[in-house]
Amino acid sequence: MRAREIAAAALGMGSPRMSGAMPSGHFGTRMPEQMYLITAASAVLDGQDLGNPVRLAENPVIGAVAVPARGVLVIGGGRWRIRTPDVSAR
């Protein structure tokens, strides 16, 4: 997992974490298998051009998990711990 974090930093994605707690309280691990950097894209919202993709100075955070600081398409998997044992019995 640490090797993936080092590779992400080398690709200019900042310091994304591959594991951590989400706002729901679930703890999990992301396991990317392939990563494609987004170098060009376009988006329009209500007729307004949203501009080009940029690299942020700091990684955005969701819960306790830092996500990439630049646009990236990630293909892979993940595992999240179920918080209550009775849910997994369903």
Short mmCIF file of N, CA and C in Angstrom, two decimals, residues 5-17 55-60 66-70:
data_model
loop_
_atom_site.label_atom_id
_atom_site.label_comp_id
_atom_site.label_asym_id
_atom_site.label_seq_id
_atom_site.Cartn_x
_atom_site.Cartn_y
_atom_site.Cartn_z
N GLU A 5 1.16 4.76 -2.53
CA GLU A 5 1.14 6.15 -2.08
C GLU A 5 2.37 6.90 -2.60
N ILE A 6 3.53 6.25 -2.61
CA ILE A 6 4.76 6.86 -3.13
C ILE A 6 4.62 7.10 -4.63
N ALA A 7 4.07 6.14 -5.36
CA ALA A 7 3.87 6.30 -6.80
C ALA A 7 2.91 7.45 -7.08
N ALA A 8 1.85 7.57 -6.30
CA ALA A 8 0.89 8.66 -6.50
C ALA A 8 1.56 10.01 -6.30
N ALA A 9 2.41 10.12 -5.29
CA ALA A 9 3.13 11.38 -5.05
C ALA A 9 4.06 11.69 -6.22
N ALA A 10 4.72 10.67 -6.75
CA ALA A 10 5.63 10.88 -7.88
C ALA A 10 4.88 11.32 -9.13
N LEU A 11 3.62 10.96 -9.26
CA LEU A 11 2.81 11.35 -10.41
C LEU A 11 2.13 12.70 -10.22
N GLY A 12 2.49 13.42 -9.17
CA GLY A 12 1.95 14.75 -8.95
C GLY A 12 0.58 14.79 -8.32
N MET A 13 0.18 13.71 -7.66
CA MET A 13 -1.14 13.67 -7.04
C MET A 13 -1.10 14.10 -5.58
N GLY A 14 0.04 14.61 -5.13
CA GLY A 14 0.16 15.02 -3.73
C GLY A 14 0.40 13.81 -2.86
N SER A 15 -0.27 13.77 -1.72
CA SER A 15 -0.11 12.66 -0.78
C SER A 15 -1.44 11.99 -0.46
N PRO A 16 -2.06 11.37 -1.48
CA PRO A 16 -3.33 10.70 -1.18
C PRO A 16 -3.09 9.48 -0.30
N ARG A 17 -4.01 9.24 0.61
CA ARG A 17 -3.90 8.08 1.50
C ARG A 17 -4.74 6.95 0.91
N ARG A 55 -4.01 21.20 -10.72
CA ARG A 55 -3.46 20.47 -9.57
C ARG A 55 -3.59 21.39 -8.36
N LEU A 56 -4.23 20.90 -7.31
CA LEU A 56 -4.41 21.70 -6.10
C LEU A 56 -3.13 21.71 -5.27
N ALA A 57 -2.94 22.76 -4.49
CA ALA A 57 -1.76 22.86 -3.63
C ALA A 57 -1.81 21.83 -2.50
N GLU A 58 -3.02 21.53 -2.02
CA GLU A 58 -3.20 20.54 -0.95
C GLU A 58 -4.22 19.51 -1.39
N ASN A 59 -4.09 18.31 -0.86
CA ASN A 59 -5.04 17.25 -1.19
C ASN A 59 -6.39 17.51 -0.52
N PRO A 60 -7.50 17.40 -1.27
CA PRO A 60 -8.81 17.46 -0.64
C PRO A 60 -8.97 16.25 0.29
N ALA A 66 -7.31 11.47 2.46
CA ALA A 66 -6.90 12.46 1.47
C ALA A 66 -7.04 11.84 0.08
N VAL A 67 -7.63 12.58 -0.84
CA VAL A 67 -7.80 12.12 -2.22
C VAL A 67 -6.80 12.86 -3.11
N PRO A 68 -6.58 12.42 -4.35
CA PRO A 68 -5.57 13.04 -5.21
C PRO A 68 -5.78 14.54 -5.41
N ALA A 69 -4.67 15.25 -5.53
CA ALA A 69 -4.70 16.70 -5.72
C ALA A 69 -4.85 17.08 -7.19
N ARG A 70 -4.85 16.10 -8.08
CA ARG A 70 -5.06 16.38 -9.50
C ARG A 70 -6.01 15.34 -10.06
#
